[in-house]
Tab-separated table of C-alpha atoms and ligand atoms in Angstrom:
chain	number	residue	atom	x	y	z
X	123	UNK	CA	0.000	0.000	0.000
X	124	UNK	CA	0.870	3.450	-0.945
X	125	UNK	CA	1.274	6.498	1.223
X	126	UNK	CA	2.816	9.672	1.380
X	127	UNK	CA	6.321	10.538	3.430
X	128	UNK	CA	7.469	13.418	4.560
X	129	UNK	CA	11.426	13.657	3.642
X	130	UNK	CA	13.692	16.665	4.477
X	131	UNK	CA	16.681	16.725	1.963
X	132	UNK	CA	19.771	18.858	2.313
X	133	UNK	CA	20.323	20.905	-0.480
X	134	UNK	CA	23.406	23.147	-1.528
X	135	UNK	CA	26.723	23.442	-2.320
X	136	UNK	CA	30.471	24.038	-1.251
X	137	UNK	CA	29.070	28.067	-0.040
X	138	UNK	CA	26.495	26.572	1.860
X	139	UNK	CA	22.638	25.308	2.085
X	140	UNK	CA	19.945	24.320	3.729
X	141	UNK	CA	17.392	21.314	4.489
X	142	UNK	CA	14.280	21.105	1.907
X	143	UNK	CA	10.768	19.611	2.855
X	144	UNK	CA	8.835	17.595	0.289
X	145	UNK	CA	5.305	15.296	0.546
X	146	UNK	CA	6.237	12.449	-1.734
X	147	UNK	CA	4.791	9.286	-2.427
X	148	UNK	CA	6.119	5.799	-1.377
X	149	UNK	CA	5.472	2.586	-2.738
X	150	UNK	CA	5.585	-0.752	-1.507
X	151	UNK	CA	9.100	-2.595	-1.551
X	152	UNK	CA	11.045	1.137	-2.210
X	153	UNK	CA	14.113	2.264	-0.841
X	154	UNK	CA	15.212	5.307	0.164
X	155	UNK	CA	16.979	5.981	-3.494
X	156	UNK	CA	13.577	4.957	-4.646
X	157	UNK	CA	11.905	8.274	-3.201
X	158	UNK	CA	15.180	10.294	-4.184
X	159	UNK	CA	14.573	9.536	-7.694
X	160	UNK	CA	11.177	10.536	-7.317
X	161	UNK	CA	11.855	13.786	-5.720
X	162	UNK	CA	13.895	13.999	-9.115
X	163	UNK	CA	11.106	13.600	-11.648
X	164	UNK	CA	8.770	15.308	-9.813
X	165	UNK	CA	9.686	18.174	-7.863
X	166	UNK	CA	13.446	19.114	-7.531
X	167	UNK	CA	14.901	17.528	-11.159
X	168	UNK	CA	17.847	19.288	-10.437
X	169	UNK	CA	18.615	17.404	-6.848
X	170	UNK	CA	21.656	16.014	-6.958
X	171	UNK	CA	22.879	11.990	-6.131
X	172	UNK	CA	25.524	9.943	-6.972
X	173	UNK	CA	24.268	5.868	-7.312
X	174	UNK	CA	25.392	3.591	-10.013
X	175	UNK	CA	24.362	-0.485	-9.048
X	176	UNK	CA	21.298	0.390	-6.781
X	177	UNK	CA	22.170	-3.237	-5.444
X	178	UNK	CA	24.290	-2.544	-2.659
X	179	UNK	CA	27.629	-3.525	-4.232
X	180	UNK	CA	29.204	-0.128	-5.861
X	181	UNK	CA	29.421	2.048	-3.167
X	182	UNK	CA	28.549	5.071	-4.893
X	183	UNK	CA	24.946	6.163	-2.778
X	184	UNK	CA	26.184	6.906	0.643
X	185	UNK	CA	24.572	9.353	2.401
X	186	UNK	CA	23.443	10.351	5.936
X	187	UNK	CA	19.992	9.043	6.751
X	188	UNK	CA	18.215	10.606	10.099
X	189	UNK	CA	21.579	11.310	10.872
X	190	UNK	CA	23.431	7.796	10.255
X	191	UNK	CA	25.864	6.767	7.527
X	192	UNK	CA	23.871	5.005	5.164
X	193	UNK	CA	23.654	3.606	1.509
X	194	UNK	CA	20.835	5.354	0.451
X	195	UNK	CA	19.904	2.140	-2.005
X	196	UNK	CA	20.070	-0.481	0.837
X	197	UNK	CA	17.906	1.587	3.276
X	198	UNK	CA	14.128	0.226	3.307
X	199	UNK	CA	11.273	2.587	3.549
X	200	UNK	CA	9.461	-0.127	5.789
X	201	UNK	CA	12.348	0.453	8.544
X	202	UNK	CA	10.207	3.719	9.451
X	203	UNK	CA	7.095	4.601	10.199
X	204	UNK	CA	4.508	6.150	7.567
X	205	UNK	CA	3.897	9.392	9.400
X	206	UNK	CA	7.953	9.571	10.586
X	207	UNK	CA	9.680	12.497	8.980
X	208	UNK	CA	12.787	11.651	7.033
X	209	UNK	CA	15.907	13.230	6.663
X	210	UNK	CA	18.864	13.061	4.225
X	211	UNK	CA	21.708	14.350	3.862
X	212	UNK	CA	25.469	14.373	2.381
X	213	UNK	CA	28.172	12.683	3.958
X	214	UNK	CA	29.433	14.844	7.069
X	215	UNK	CA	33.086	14.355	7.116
X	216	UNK	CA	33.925	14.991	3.337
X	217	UNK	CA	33.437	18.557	1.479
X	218	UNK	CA	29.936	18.462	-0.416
X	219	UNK	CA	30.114	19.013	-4.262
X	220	UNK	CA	26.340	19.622	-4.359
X	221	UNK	CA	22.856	18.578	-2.196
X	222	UNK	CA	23.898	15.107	-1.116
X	223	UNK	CA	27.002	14.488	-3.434
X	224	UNK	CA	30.512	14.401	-1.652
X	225	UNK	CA	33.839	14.911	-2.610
X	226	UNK	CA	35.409	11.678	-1.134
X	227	UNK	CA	39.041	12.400	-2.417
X	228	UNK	CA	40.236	12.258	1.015
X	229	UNK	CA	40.321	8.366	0.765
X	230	UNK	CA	41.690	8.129	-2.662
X	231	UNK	CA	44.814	10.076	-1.476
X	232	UNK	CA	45.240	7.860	1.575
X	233	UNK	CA	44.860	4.667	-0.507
X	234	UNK	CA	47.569	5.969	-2.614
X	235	UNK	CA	49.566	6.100	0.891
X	236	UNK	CA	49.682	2.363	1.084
X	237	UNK	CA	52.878	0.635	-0.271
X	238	UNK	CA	51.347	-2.141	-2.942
X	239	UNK	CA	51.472	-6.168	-2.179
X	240	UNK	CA	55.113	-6.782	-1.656
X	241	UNK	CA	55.905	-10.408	-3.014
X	242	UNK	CA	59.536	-11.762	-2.246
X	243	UNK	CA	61.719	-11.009	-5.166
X	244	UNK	CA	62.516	-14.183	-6.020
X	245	UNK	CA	59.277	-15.570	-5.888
X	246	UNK	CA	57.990	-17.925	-8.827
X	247	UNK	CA	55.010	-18.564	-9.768
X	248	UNK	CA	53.291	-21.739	-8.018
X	249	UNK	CA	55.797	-22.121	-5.752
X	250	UNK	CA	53.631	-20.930	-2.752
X	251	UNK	CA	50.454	-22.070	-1.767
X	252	UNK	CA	48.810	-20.264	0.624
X	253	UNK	CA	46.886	-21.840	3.314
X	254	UNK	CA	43.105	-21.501	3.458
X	255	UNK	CA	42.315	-19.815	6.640
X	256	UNK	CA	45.209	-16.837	4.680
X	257	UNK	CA	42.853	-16.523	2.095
X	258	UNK	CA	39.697	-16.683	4.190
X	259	UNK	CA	41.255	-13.809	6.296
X	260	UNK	CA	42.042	-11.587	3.525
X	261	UNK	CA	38.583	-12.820	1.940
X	262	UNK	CA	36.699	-10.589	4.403
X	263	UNK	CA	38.657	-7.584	4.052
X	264	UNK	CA	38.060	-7.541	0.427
X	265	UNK	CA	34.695	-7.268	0.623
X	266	UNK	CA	34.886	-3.775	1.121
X	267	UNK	CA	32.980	-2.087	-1.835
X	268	UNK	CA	34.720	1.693	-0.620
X	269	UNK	CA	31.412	3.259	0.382
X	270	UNK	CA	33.645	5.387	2.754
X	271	UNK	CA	30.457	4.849	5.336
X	272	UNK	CA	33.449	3.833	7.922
X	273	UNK	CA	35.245	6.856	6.721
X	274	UNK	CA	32.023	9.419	7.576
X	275	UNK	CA	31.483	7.894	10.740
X	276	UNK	CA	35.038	7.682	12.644
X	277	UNK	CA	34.830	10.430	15.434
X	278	UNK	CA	38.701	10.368	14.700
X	279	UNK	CA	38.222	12.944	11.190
X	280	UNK	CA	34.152	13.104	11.284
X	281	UNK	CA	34.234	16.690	13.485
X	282	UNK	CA	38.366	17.229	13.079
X	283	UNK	CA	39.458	18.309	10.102
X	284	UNK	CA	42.816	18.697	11.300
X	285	UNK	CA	43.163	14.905	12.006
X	286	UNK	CA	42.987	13.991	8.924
X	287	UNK	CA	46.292	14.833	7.405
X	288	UNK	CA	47.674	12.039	10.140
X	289	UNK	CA	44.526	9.343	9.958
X	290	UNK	CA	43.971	7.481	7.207
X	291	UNK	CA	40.693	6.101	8.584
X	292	UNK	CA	39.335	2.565	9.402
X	293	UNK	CA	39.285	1.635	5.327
X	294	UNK	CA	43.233	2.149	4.951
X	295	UNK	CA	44.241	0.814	8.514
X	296	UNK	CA	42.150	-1.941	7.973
X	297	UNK	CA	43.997	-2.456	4.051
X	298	UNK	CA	47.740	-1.846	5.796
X	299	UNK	CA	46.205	-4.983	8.610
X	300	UNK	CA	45.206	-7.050	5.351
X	301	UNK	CA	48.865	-6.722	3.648
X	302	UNK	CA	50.375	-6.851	6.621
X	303	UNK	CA	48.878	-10.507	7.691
X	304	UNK	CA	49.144	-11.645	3.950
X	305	UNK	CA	52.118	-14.964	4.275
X	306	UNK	CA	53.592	-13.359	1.125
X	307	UNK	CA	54.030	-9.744	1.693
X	308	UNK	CA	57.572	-9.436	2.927
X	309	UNK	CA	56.960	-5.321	3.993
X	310	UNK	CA	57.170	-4.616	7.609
X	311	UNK	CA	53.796	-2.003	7.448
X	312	UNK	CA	53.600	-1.376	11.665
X	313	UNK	CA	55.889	2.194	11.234
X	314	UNK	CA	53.662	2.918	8.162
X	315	UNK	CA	50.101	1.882	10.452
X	316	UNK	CA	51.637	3.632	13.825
X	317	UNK	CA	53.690	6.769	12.818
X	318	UNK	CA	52.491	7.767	9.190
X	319	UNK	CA	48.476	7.057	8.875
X	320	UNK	CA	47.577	7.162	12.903
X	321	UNK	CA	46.657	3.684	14.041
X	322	UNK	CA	47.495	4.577	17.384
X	323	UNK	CA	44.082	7.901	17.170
X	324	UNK	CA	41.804	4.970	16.929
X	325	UNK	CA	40.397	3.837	20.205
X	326	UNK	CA	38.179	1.066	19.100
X	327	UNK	CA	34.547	3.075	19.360
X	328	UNK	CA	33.870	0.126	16.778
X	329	UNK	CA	31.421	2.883	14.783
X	330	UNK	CA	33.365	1.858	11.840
X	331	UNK	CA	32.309	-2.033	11.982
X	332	UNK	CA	28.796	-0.805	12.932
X	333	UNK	CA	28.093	1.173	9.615
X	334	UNK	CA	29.458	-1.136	7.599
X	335	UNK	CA	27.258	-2.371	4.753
X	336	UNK	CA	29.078	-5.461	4.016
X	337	UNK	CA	29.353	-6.064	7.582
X	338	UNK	CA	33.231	-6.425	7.909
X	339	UNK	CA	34.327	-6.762	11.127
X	340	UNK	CA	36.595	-3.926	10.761
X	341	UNK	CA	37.543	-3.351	14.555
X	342	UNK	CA	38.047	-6.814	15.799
X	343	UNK	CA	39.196	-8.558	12.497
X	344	UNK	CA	41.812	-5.612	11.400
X	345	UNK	CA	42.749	-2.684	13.446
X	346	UNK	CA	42.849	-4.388	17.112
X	347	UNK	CA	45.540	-7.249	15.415
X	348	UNK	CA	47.060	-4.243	13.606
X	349	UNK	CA	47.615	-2.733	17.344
X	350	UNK	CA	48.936	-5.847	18.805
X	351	UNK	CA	51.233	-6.650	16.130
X	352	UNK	CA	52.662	-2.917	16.873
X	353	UNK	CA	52.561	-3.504	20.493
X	354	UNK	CA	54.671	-6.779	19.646
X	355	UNK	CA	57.443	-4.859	18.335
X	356	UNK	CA	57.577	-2.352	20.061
X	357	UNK	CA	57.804	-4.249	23.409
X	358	UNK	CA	59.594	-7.040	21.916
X	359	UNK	CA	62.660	-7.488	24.476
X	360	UNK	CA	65.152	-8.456	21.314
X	361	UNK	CA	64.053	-5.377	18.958
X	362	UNK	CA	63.971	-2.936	22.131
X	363	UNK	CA	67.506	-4.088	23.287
X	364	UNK	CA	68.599	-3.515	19.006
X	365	UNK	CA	67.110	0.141	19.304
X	366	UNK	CA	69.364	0.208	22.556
X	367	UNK	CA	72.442	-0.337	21.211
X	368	UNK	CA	72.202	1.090	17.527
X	369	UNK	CA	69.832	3.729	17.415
X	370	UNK	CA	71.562	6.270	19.758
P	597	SF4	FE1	32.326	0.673	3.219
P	597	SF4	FE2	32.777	-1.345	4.939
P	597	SF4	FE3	34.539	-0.795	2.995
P	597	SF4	FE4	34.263	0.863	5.060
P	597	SF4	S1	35.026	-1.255	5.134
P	597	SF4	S2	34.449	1.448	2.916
P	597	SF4	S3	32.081	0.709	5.469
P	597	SF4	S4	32.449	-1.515	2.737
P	598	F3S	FE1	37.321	5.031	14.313
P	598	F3S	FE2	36.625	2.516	13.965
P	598	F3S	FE3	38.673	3.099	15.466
P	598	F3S	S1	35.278	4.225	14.238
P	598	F3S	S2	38.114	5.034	16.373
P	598	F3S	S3	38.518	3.499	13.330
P	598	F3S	S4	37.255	1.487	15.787
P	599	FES	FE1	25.449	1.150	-5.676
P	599	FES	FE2	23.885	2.054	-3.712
P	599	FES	S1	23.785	2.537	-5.815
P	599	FES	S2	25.670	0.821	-3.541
């Protein structure tokens, strides 16, 4: 059964904006995109939205639902009430292009951070066979379809703009954590995770692993083995003695 919604949609640009009302119909079975689109051919065709797959699997549609980091195609209309006002609106921690489109190039330039995969040199093909429960655990990470929800949401850069020179956010940590565990990636990446991209500003909130539309068990499965495996060397009795004697 049909009905009509009352949504509240940020509109604007880089100077500035401000939140829109609109009455607009829902359908049975729609998602939040659904009624965006709508808004679109019937009353703002000018509103602006990135999507692409509208299937939960390119990333593009994140957005800020009632105030939580969201993919606006994977949020159900029947998760709210009829007569419950809706609001959406861009991405908070990246700069908005216009109404709810972001400019997310914030995580491109800390992807480009990362060292790549590191193979030994001398490494042939077939002549390693990696274990299942390696593959399983690098499986998960790369299930990540780089919404950037985890990005918006970490308290670390969401209000701080001035953090995020030093944080590369729970996306990248949690990439450095999935080279770093891979058998054949000879590149030492704690330094990199500690010093350079600010492991050591995330205090677990878990946020991250909460927004998280492929639910990736960023926290637990990647940045809290990412800490301990800096904690091992830095309080590893042989390395500590090594700084010691050769790093005066
Ligand atoms: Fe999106 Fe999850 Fe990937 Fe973060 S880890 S970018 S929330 S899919
Ligand atoms: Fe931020 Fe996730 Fe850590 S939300 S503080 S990166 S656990
Ligand atoms: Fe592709 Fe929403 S449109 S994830």
């Amino acid at each position: 059964m049909g009905y009509d919604a009352k949504f509240r949609v940020w509109r604007g640009d880089i100077d500035g904006g401000e939140l829109h009302d609109f009455t607009v119909q829902v359908n049975e079975g729609e998602v939040v995109l659904d009624i965006i689109h709508r808004l679109q051919a019937t009353q703002a065709p000018d509103l602006a939205v990135r999507w692409n797959c509208k299937a939960g699997k390119c990333g593009s549609c994140s957005a800020e639902v009632n105030g939580r980091p969201r993919l606006l195609c994977m949020t159900r209309m029947s998760t709210f009430q009829p007569d419950e006002l809706i609001t959406v609106t861009p991405m908070r921690t990246f700069p908005v292009i216009r109404d709810l489109v972001t400019d997310v190039s914030f995580n491109y330039q800390k992807a480009r951070e990362i060292p790549s995969f590191t193979p030994p040199e001398d490494l042939k093909p077939g002549d390693y066979r990696m274990q299942q429960v390696d593959v399983e655990r690098s499986q998960e990470f790369r299930k990540c379809i780089e919404c950037f929800l985890c990005q918006d949401t970490c308290h670390v850069v969401r209000d701080h703009e001035e953090n995020k020179e030093s944080f590369a956010g729970p996306r990248f940590l949690m990439r450095i954590a999935e080279l770093e565990m891979h058998p054949l990636d000879v590149a030492d990446r704690r330094d990199l995770a500690q010093e350079e991209q600010g492991l050591g500003l995330c205090n677990i909130t878990k946020c991250c692993t909460e927004v998280c539309p492929e639910h990736i068990k960023i926290t637990d499965n990647a940045l809290i083995p990412m800490k301990e495996r800096v904690a091992d060397k830095k309080y590893d009795p042989l390395v500590w003695l090594g700084n010691k004697l050769f790093r005066r």
